[in-house]
Amino acid sequence: MPTFREAWDRALYGPDGFYRRERPAAHFRTSVHASPLFAGAIARLARAVGADQVIDIGAGEGELGQAIKAVDPELAVCEIELDDELPARLNGLVIANEWLDNVPCEVVELDPDGRPRYVLADLSLGDVVEGNDLAWLDKWWPLAEPGDRAEIGITRDEAWAGVLDRLDRGVAVAIDYGHVRAGRPPYGTLTGFRSGRECDPVLDGSCDITAHVALDSLGGTVTTQREALRALGVTASRPGQELARTDPLRYVSELSAAGEAAELLDPSGLGGFGWVWTGTGEDAVRRASRALSA
Ligand SMILES: C[S@@+](CC[C@H](N)C(=O)[O-])C[C@H]1O[C@@H](n2cnc3c(N)ncnc32)[C@H](O)[C@@H]1O
């Protein structure tokens, strides 16, 4: 019986897997779909760190790139999707929005004897966890009670390290829902999405399967989307009533932008996502830290 991770990998990326057949936007909504204000903020961040290119990893159908081009046509965008080789060297601003939560990881559960064991594809428990997986668990997500579950972040850490290893000059930001050691969810976070609704994470390729990301184990500086976007100038303030009288069209457009900003900044929704960033070179680090702090 394969582990849950092996079956998850096949369900999403196997020959007939979910991501081989389906359009992501038909099944869930990310910050990119929520508002062009998100792309505007990414474009401003790129300029603030001195980048002339955004590299979008896990680009889906390229909606972020299209929205960036609309606000800053001079900014180059390089999209990386499934089966694309990551360029050997990366220069610029790397963005991975909701990529790592789709990188399958081992799911483990503490058995009645207090031993962490792999969860298998049929949800029964397999071998006892050992080696690097056990070391990761001890360091990042220790389990307390029988029945507690964890999602071992090594595959995500490695995927992200593969990006950072290539970063010559610039800043890389992973944006995802996640948690840090001080507040891990006791029963894990495995979820499915199908046609815009949450569903059981069934392993037959019929739905997206995702688990929150252990943000701190990626390495880098962790902040929230709310803090980051506010620092980049996204604000949910509503236009004054006076504008409704003097310029009704502008009033409606500003009101709608304020509503979109509120969704991006909502601390219990997209605003609660983590932004984990790393820069290479003193200049990039200094500029990113200035741009991303309020
Ligand atoms: C949840 S979607 C996010 C799409 C887009 N970034 C957005 O925010 O709307 C995750 C995307 O990551 C892509 N993906 C998964 N593994 C990948 C890999 N190893 N390299 C590049 N893209 C990958 C999937 O094909 C999918 O399009």
mmCIF file of C-alpha atoms and ligand atoms in Angstrom:
data_model
loop_
_atom_site.group_PDB
_atom_site.id
_atom_site.type_symbol
_atom_site.label_atom_id
_atom_site.label_comp_id
_atom_site.label_asym_id
_atom_site.label_seq_id
_atom_site.Cartn_x
_atom_site.Cartn_y
_atom_site.Cartn_z
ATOM 1 C CA MET A 1 0.000 0.000 0.000
ATOM 2 C CA PRO A 2 1.529 3.380 -1.003
ATOM 3 C CA THR A 3 1.893 6.119 1.573
ATOM 4 C CA PHE A 4 -0.589 8.987 1.443
ATOM 5 C CA ARG A 5 2.144 11.172 -0.096
ATOM 6 C CA GLU A 6 2.831 8.722 -2.928
ATOM 7 C CA ALA A 7 -0.862 8.409 -3.770
ATOM 8 C CA TRP A 8 -1.322 12.206 -3.460
ATOM 9 C CA ASP A 9 1.526 12.759 -5.917
ATOM 10 C CA ARG A 10 -0.075 10.398 -8.430
ATOM 11 C CA ALA A 11 -3.541 11.891 -7.915
ATOM 12 C CA LEU A 12 -2.322 15.425 -8.720
ATOM 13 C CA TYR A 13 0.572 14.913 -11.115
ATOM 14 C CA GLY A 14 0.333 11.336 -12.446
ATOM 15 C CA PRO A 15 -0.471 10.732 -16.144
ATOM 16 C CA ASP A 16 -4.185 11.414 -15.609
ATOM 17 C CA GLY A 17 -3.710 13.574 -12.501
ATOM 18 C CA PHE A 18 -5.813 16.530 -11.455
ATOM 19 C CA TYR A 19 -3.281 19.158 -12.588
ATOM 20 C CA ARG A 20 -2.800 17.409 -15.948
ATOM 21 C CA ARG A 21 -6.486 17.804 -16.773
ATOM 22 C CA GLU A 22 -7.979 20.678 -14.845
ATOM 23 C CA ARG A 23 -7.803 24.474 -14.824
ATOM 24 C CA PRO A 24 -6.922 25.532 -11.242
ATOM 25 C CA ALA A 25 -9.156 28.623 -11.425
ATOM 26 C CA ALA A 26 -12.188 26.392 -12.002
ATOM 27 C CA HIS A 27 -11.672 24.829 -8.576
ATOM 28 C CA PHE A 28 -10.353 27.483 -6.205
ATOM 29 C CA ARG A 29 -9.693 31.172 -5.912
ATOM 30 C CA THR A 30 -6.299 32.559 -4.951
ATOM 31 C CA SER A 31 -5.221 36.141 -4.187
ATOM 32 C CA VAL A 32 -4.360 36.435 -7.876
ATOM 33 C CA HIS A 33 -8.005 35.832 -8.798
ATOM 34 C CA ALA A 34 -9.367 37.907 -5.915
ATOM 35 C CA SER A 35 -8.045 41.222 -7.205
ATOM 36 C CA PRO A 36 -5.551 42.895 -9.560
ATOM 37 C CA LEU A 37 -4.440 44.828 -6.455
ATOM 38 C CA PHE A 38 -2.404 41.729 -5.554
ATOM 39 C CA ALA A 39 -0.466 41.842 -8.844
ATOM 40 C CA GLY A 40 -0.025 45.597 -8.432
ATOM 41 C CA ALA A 41 1.609 45.018 -5.043
ATOM 42 C CA ILE A 42 3.886 42.311 -6.473
ATOM 43 C CA ALA A 43 4.931 44.679 -9.273
ATOM 44 C CA ARG A 44 5.708 47.399 -6.710
ATOM 45 C CA LEU A 45 7.715 44.933 -4.640
ATOM 46 C CA ALA A 46 9.717 43.968 -7.739
ATOM 47 C CA ARG A 47 10.550 47.599 -8.436
ATOM 48 C CA ALA A 48 11.321 48.265 -4.769
ATOM 49 C CA VAL A 49 13.934 45.502 -4.694
ATOM 50 C CA GLY A 50 15.434 46.638 -8.015
ATOM 51 C CA ALA A 51 14.175 43.650 -10.025
ATOM 52 C CA ASP A 52 13.268 43.929 -13.695
ATOM 53 C CA GLN A 53 11.767 40.452 -13.839
ATOM 54 C CA VAL A 54 9.176 38.476 -11.866
ATOM 55 C CA ILE A 55 9.566 34.699 -11.942
ATOM 56 C CA ASP A 56 6.208 33.111 -11.139
ATOM 57 C CA ILE A 57 6.600 29.511 -9.973
ATOM 58 C CA GLY A 58 3.481 27.338 -10.119
ATOM 59 C CA ALA A 59 1.985 29.985 -12.394
ATOM 60 C CA GLY A 60 -1.266 28.137 -13.146
ATOM 61 C CA GLU A 61 -2.702 29.767 -16.246
ATOM 62 C CA GLY A 62 -0.464 32.804 -15.957
ATOM 63 C CA GLU A 63 -3.069 35.116 -14.460
ATOM 64 C CA LEU A 64 -0.522 36.846 -12.177
ATOM 65 C CA GLY A 65 1.746 37.614 -15.124
ATOM 66 C CA GLN A 66 -1.138 39.043 -17.152
ATOM 67 C CA ALA A 67 -2.196 41.282 -14.280
ATOM 68 C CA ILE A 68 1.396 42.433 -13.706
ATOM 69 C CA LYS A 69 1.730 43.330 -17.378
ATOM 70 C CA ALA A 70 -1.420 45.417 -17.124
ATOM 71 C CA VAL A 71 0.066 47.615 -14.384
ATOM 72 C CA ASP A 72 3.754 47.552 -15.340
ATOM 73 C CA PRO A 73 4.255 46.534 -18.989
ATOM 74 C CA GLU A 74 8.049 46.993 -18.729
ATOM 75 C CA LEU A 75 8.413 44.333 -16.044
ATOM 76 C CA ALA A 76 9.352 40.976 -17.586
ATOM 77 C CA VAL A 77 7.501 37.906 -16.344
ATOM 78 C CA CYS A 78 8.811 34.353 -16.549
ATOM 79 C CA GLU A 79 6.233 31.659 -15.808
ATOM 80 C CA ILE A 80 7.219 28.237 -14.539
ATOM 81 C CA GLU A 81 4.654 25.448 -14.584
ATOM 82 C CA LEU A 82 4.664 21.693 -14.222
ATOM 83 C CA ASP A 83 7.395 20.022 -16.292
ATOM 84 C CA ASP A 84 9.174 23.341 -16.977
ATOM 85 C CA GLU A 85 12.817 23.257 -15.962
ATOM 86 C CA LEU A 86 13.653 25.870 -13.387
ATOM 87 C CA PRO A 87 16.303 28.128 -14.983
ATOM 88 C CA ALA A 88 19.788 27.364 -13.667
ATOM 89 C CA ARG A 89 20.090 30.896 -12.278
ATOM 90 C CA LEU A 90 17.297 33.162 -11.073
ATOM 91 C CA ASN A 91 17.609 36.949 -11.023
ATOM 92 C CA GLY A 92 14.759 39.167 -9.993
ATOM 93 C CA LEU A 93 11.695 38.695 -7.813
ATOM 94 C CA VAL A 94 10.596 35.066 -7.473
ATOM 95 C CA ILE A 95 6.981 34.526 -6.411
ATOM 96 C CA ALA A 96 5.425 31.175 -5.547
ATOM 97 C CA ASN A 97 1.788 31.848 -4.730
ATOM 98 C CA GLU A 98 0.004 28.748 -3.423
ATOM 99 C CA TRP A 99 2.547 26.361 -4.921
ATOM 100 C CA LEU A 100 4.046 24.649 -1.876
ATOM 101 C CA ASP A 101 0.702 23.601 -0.348
ATOM 102 C CA ASN A 102 0.310 21.450 -3.472
ATOM 103 C CA VAL A 103 3.680 19.743 -3.036
ATOM 104 C CA PRO A 104 2.704 16.343 -1.614
ATOM 105 C CA CYS A 105 4.183 15.521 1.777
ATOM 106 C CA GLU A 106 4.164 12.536 4.111
ATOM 107 C CA VAL A 107 1.310 12.489 6.606
ATOM 108 C CA VAL A 108 2.067 10.821 9.936
ATOM 109 C CA GLU A 109 0.011 9.957 12.987
ATOM 110 C CA LEU A 110 0.882 9.031 16.560
ATOM 111 C CA ASP A 111 -0.381 5.480 17.210
ATOM 112 C CA PRO A 112 -1.915 4.277 20.512
ATOM 113 C CA ASP A 113 1.608 3.295 21.699
ATOM 114 C CA GLY A 114 2.874 6.831 21.073
ATOM 115 C CA ARG A 115 4.886 5.938 17.936
ATOM 116 C CA PRO A 116 4.659 8.222 14.859
ATOM 117 C CA ARG A 117 3.648 6.122 11.818
ATOM 118 C CA TYR A 118 3.090 6.940 8.154
ATOM 119 C CA VAL A 119 -0.523 7.364 7.049
ATOM 120 C CA LEU A 120 -1.118 5.186 3.981
ATOM 121 C CA ALA A 121 -3.337 5.787 0.972
ATOM 122 C CA ASP A 122 -6.236 3.899 2.589
ATOM 123 C CA LEU A 123 -5.709 5.948 5.797
ATOM 124 C CA SER A 124 -4.409 2.940 7.752
ATOM 125 C CA LEU A 125 -1.063 3.328 9.547
ATOM 126 C CA GLY A 126 2.136 1.944 8.034
ATOM 127 C CA ASP A 127 5.779 1.900 9.097
ATOM 128 C CA VAL A 128 7.143 3.744 12.085
ATOM 129 C CA VAL A 129 8.708 7.077 11.062
ATOM 130 C CA GLU A 130 12.522 7.101 11.159
ATOM 131 C CA GLY A 131 15.552 8.928 9.797
ATOM 132 C CA ASN A 132 15.242 12.416 8.286
ATOM 133 C CA ASP A 133 11.454 12.388 8.582
ATOM 134 C CA LEU A 134 11.694 11.706 12.311
ATOM 135 C CA ALA A 135 14.384 14.372 12.747
ATOM 136 C CA TRP A 136 12.142 16.904 10.928
ATOM 137 C CA LEU A 137 9.181 15.924 13.094
ATOM 138 C CA ASP A 138 11.169 16.293 16.326
ATOM 139 C CA LYS A 139 12.487 19.671 15.272
ATOM 140 C CA TRP A 140 9.446 21.245 13.656
ATOM 141 C CA TRP A 141 6.250 19.436 14.606
ATOM 142 C CA PRO A 142 6.485 17.233 17.710
ATOM 143 C CA LEU A 143 3.298 15.230 18.296
ATOM 144 C CA ALA A 144 1.769 14.941 21.760
ATOM 145 C CA GLU A 145 -1.264 12.613 21.939
ATOM 146 C CA PRO A 146 -2.220 9.369 20.149
ATOM 147 C CA GLY A 147 -4.290 10.342 17.093
ATOM 148 C CA ASP A 148 -2.358 13.601 16.570
ATOM 149 C CA ARG A 149 -1.255 14.080 12.965
ATOM 150 C CA ALA A 150 1.493 16.033 11.266
ATOM 151 C CA GLU A 151 2.409 16.784 7.673
ATOM 152 C CA ILE A 152 6.159 16.424 7.269
ATOM 153 C CA GLY A 153 7.413 19.484 5.406
ATOM 154 C CA ILE A 154 10.645 18.056 3.974
ATOM 155 C CA THR A 155 9.365 17.893 0.377
ATOM 156 C CA ARG A 156 8.264 21.534 0.584
ATOM 157 C CA ASP A 157 11.545 22.594 2.229
ATOM 158 C CA GLU A 158 13.478 20.821 -0.536
ATOM 159 C CA ALA A 159 11.364 22.304 -3.323
ATOM 160 C CA TRP A 160 11.904 25.787 -1.893
ATOM 161 C CA ALA A 161 15.618 25.190 -1.283
ATOM 162 C CA GLY A 162 15.872 24.274 -4.999
ATOM 163 C CA VAL A 163 14.615 27.784 -5.777
ATOM 164 C CA LEU A 164 16.833 29.564 -3.244
ATOM 165 C CA ASP A 165 19.934 27.673 -4.422
ATOM 166 C CA ARG A 166 19.412 29.200 -7.875
ATOM 167 C CA LEU A 167 18.738 32.740 -6.651
ATOM 168 C CA ASP A 168 21.751 34.771 -7.778
ATOM 169 C CA ARG A 169 20.513 38.260 -7.209
ATOM 170 C CA GLY A 170 17.090 39.172 -5.931
ATOM 171 C CA VAL A 171 14.325 38.134 -3.576
ATOM 172 C CA ALA A 172 12.178 34.994 -3.408
ATOM 173 C CA VAL A 173 8.777 34.967 -1.696
ATOM 174 C CA ALA A 174 6.667 31.886 -0.969
ATOM 175 C CA ILE A 175 3.064 32.873 -0.258
ATOM 176 C CA ASP A 176 0.777 30.255 1.223
ATOM 177 C CA TYR A 177 -1.558 29.291 3.982
ATOM 178 C CA GLY A 178 0.446 27.824 6.768
ATOM 179 C CA HIS A 179 1.507 27.697 10.375
ATOM 180 C CA VAL A 180 4.579 28.044 12.552
ATOM 181 C CA ARG A 181 5.841 25.858 15.368
ATOM 182 C CA ALA A 182 4.072 27.855 18.054
ATOM 183 C CA GLY A 183 0.670 26.965 16.557
ATOM 184 C CA ARG A 184 0.603 23.711 14.595
ATOM 185 C CA PRO A 185 -2.880 22.239 13.997
ATOM 186 C CA PRO A 186 -3.092 19.011 16.073
ATOM 187 C CA TYR A 187 -4.860 16.894 13.436
ATOM 188 C CA GLY A 188 -3.147 18.236 10.308
ATOM 189 C CA THR A 189 -4.780 20.204 7.504
ATOM 190 C CA LEU A 190 -5.331 17.871 4.548
ATOM 191 C CA THR A 191 -8.168 19.230 2.409
ATOM 192 C CA GLY A 192 -9.621 18.762 -1.044
ATOM 193 C CA PHE A 193 -11.103 21.354 -3.399
ATOM 194 C CA ARG A 194 -13.455 20.624 -6.237
ATOM 195 C CA SER A 195 -15.453 23.140 -8.288
ATOM 196 C CA GLY A 196 -14.919 25.910 -5.763
ATOM 197 C CA ARG A 197 -15.909 23.871 -2.697
ATOM 198 C CA GLU A 198 -13.963 22.145 0.022
ATOM 199 C CA CYS A 199 -14.275 18.350 -0.168
ATOM 200 C CA ASP A 200 -12.628 15.218 1.246
ATOM 201 C CA PRO A 201 -9.093 14.839 -0.110
ATOM 202 C CA VAL A 202 -9.872 11.745 -2.149
ATOM 203 C CA LEU A 203 -6.907 10.301 -4.011
ATOM 204 C CA ASP A 204 -8.562 9.550 -7.367
ATOM 205 C CA GLY A 205 -7.489 12.691 -9.248
ATOM 206 C CA SER A 206 -10.977 14.205 -9.093
ATOM 207 C CA CYS A 207 -10.007 17.098 -6.800
ATOM 208 C CA ASP A 208 -7.147 19.315 -5.723
ATOM 209 C CA ILE A 209 -5.415 18.050 -2.576
ATOM 210 C CA THR A 210 -3.619 20.478 -0.330
ATOM 211 C CA ALA A 211 -2.123 20.816 3.127
ATOM 212 C CA HIS A 212 -1.006 23.990 4.889
ATOM 213 C CA VAL A 213 2.707 24.765 4.787
ATOM 214 C CA ALA A 214 5.077 24.712 7.766
ATOM 215 C CA LEU A 215 6.265 28.231 6.965
ATOM 216 C CA ASP A 216 9.117 28.448 9.473
ATOM 217 C CA SER A 217 10.853 25.273 8.284
ATOM 218 C CA LEU A 218 11.307 26.826 4.811
ATOM 219 C CA GLY A 219 13.855 29.255 6.270
ATOM 220 C CA GLY A 220 13.617 33.015 5.683
ATOM 221 C CA THR A 221 11.608 35.808 7.215
ATOM 222 C CA VAL A 222 7.940 35.067 7.877
ATOM 223 C CA THR A 223 5.337 37.803 7.788
ATOM 224 C CA THR A 224 1.622 37.848 7.012
ATOM 225 C CA GLN A 225 0.045 38.832 3.727
ATOM 226 C CA ARG A 226 -1.866 41.512 5.604
ATOM 227 C CA GLU A 227 1.351 43.129 6.858
ATOM 228 C CA ALA A 228 3.151 42.714 3.549
ATOM 229 C CA LEU A 229 0.360 44.116 1.370
ATOM 230 C CA ARG A 230 -0.254 47.023 3.709
ATOM 231 C CA ALA A 231 3.438 47.881 3.591
ATOM 232 C CA LEU A 232 3.171 47.731 -0.213
ATOM 233 C CA GLY A 233 0.353 50.261 -0.188
ATOM 234 C CA VAL A 234 -2.789 48.122 -0.379
ATOM 235 C CA THR A 235 -5.472 49.755 1.714
ATOM 236 C CA ALA A 236 -9.116 48.949 2.320
ATOM 237 C CA SER A 237 -10.187 52.492 3.150
ATOM 238 C CA ARG A 238 -13.484 53.393 1.620
ATOM 239 C CA PRO A 239 -13.873 56.566 -0.451
ATOM 240 C CA GLY A 240 -15.634 59.503 1.247
ATOM 241 C CA GLN A 241 -19.366 60.030 0.655
ATOM 242 C CA GLU A 242 -18.588 63.388 -0.912
ATOM 243 C CA LEU A 243 -17.018 61.581 -3.896
ATOM 244 C CA ALA A 244 -20.305 59.757 -4.533
ATOM 245 C CA ARG A 245 -21.874 63.125 -5.266
ATOM 246 C CA THR A 246 -19.041 64.768 -7.183
ATOM 247 C CA ASP A 247 -17.738 61.771 -9.165
ATOM 248 C CA PRO A 248 -20.060 58.761 -8.868
ATOM 249 C CA LEU A 249 -18.110 56.562 -11.315
ATOM 250 C CA ARG A 250 -14.854 57.064 -9.455
ATOM 251 C CA TYR A 251 -16.687 56.485 -6.172
ATOM 252 C CA VAL A 252 -17.993 53.108 -7.375
ATOM 253 C CA SER A 253 -14.583 52.067 -8.658
ATOM 254 C CA GLU A 254 -12.819 53.062 -5.407
ATOM 255 C CA LEU A 255 -15.493 51.347 -3.355
ATOM 256 C CA SER A 256 -15.035 48.152 -5.320
ATOM 257 C CA ALA A 257 -11.218 48.350 -4.932
ATOM 258 C CA ALA A 258 -11.678 48.822 -1.168
ATOM 259 C CA GLY A 259 -13.814 45.663 -1.076
ATOM 260 C CA GLU A 260 -11.168 43.699 -2.975
ATOM 261 C CA ALA A 261 -8.413 45.028 -0.710
ATOM 262 C CA ALA A 262 -10.441 44.000 2.347
ATOM 263 C CA GLU A 263 -10.561 40.437 1.009
ATOM 264 C CA LEU A 264 -6.797 40.362 0.390
ATOM 265 C CA LEU A 265 -6.106 41.775 3.871
ATOM 266 C CA ASP A 266 -8.679 39.784 5.863
ATOM 267 C CA PRO A 267 -6.697 38.266 8.781
ATOM 268 C CA SER A 268 -8.982 35.236 8.900
ATOM 269 C CA GLY A 269 -8.720 34.687 5.145
ATOM 270 C CA LEU A 270 -6.154 35.659 2.512
ATOM 271 C CA GLY A 271 -4.599 38.275 4.806
ATOM 272 C CA GLY A 272 -3.634 35.495 7.228
ATOM 273 C CA PHE A 273 -1.489 33.764 4.592
ATOM 274 C CA GLY A 274 2.238 33.671 5.268
ATOM 275 C CA TRP A 275 4.801 35.473 3.127
ATOM 276 C CA VAL A 276 8.198 33.815 3.630
ATOM 277 C CA TRP A 277 10.970 35.781 1.979
ATOM 278 C CA THR A 278 14.692 35.425 1.421
ATOM 279 C CA GLY A 279 17.030 37.774 -0.418
ATOM 280 C CA THR A 280 20.505 37.291 -1.801
ATOM 281 C CA GLY A 281 22.929 40.149 -1.593
ATOM 282 C CA GLU A 282 22.950 42.858 1.046
ATOM 283 C CA ASP A 283 21.204 45.330 -1.191
ATOM 284 C CA ALA A 284 18.285 43.013 -2.005
ATOM 285 C CA VAL A 285 17.821 42.107 1.654
ATOM 286 C CA ARG A 286 17.878 45.733 2.765
ATOM 287 C CA ARG A 287 15.430 46.803 0.070
ATOM 288 C CA ALA A 288 13.046 43.891 0.689
ATOM 289 C CA SER A 289 13.022 44.442 4.394
ATOM 290 C CA ARG A 290 12.225 48.121 3.880
ATOM 291 C CA ALA A 291 9.476 47.375 1.329
ATOM 292 C CA LEU A 292 7.827 44.672 3.416
ATOM 293 C CA SER A 293 7.828 46.398 6.792
ATOM 294 C CA ALA A 294 5.074 48.848 7.625
HETATM 295 C C1 LIG B 1 -2.787 26.193 -6.443
HETATM 296 S S1 LIG B 1 -2.164 26.402 -8.038
HETATM 297 C C2 LIG B 1 -1.658 28.096 -7.921
HETATM 298 C C3 LIG B 1 -1.717 28.832 -9.233
HETATM 299 C C4 LIG B 1 -1.300 30.306 -9.184
HETATM 300 N N1 LIG B 1 0.023 30.492 -8.613
HETATM 301 C C5 LIG B 1 -2.299 31.154 -8.431
HETATM 302 O O1 LIG B 1 -1.913 31.729 -7.400
HETATM 303 O O2 LIG B 1 -3.445 31.260 -8.866
HETATM 304 C C6 LIG B 1 -0.629 25.523 -7.936
HETATM 305 C C7 LIG B 1 0.087 25.419 -9.262
HETATM 306 O O3 LIG B 1 1.394 24.862 -9.030
HETATM 307 C C8 LIG B 1 1.716 24.058 -10.161
HETATM 308 N N2 LIG B 1 2.819 23.161 -9.797
HETATM 309 C C9 LIG B 1 2.810 22.089 -8.994
HETATM 310 N N3 LIG B 1 4.037 21.529 -8.897
HETATM 311 C C10 LIG B 1 4.854 22.276 -9.689
HETATM 312 C C11 LIG B 1 6.234 22.219 -10.002
HETATM 313 N N4 LIG B 1 7.032 21.273 -9.523
HETATM 314 N N5 LIG B 1 6.738 23.173 -10.806
HETATM 315 C C12 LIG B 1 5.950 24.138 -11.311
HETATM 316 N N6 LIG B 1 4.617 24.245 -11.042
HETATM 317 C C13 LIG B 1 4.079 23.319 -10.245
HETATM 318 C C14 LIG B 1 0.399 23.338 -10.458
HETATM 319 O O4 LIG B 1 0.385 22.789 -11.759
HETATM 320 C C15 LIG B 1 -0.601 24.491 -10.261
HETATM 321 O O5 LIG B 1 -0.826 25.183 -11.467
#
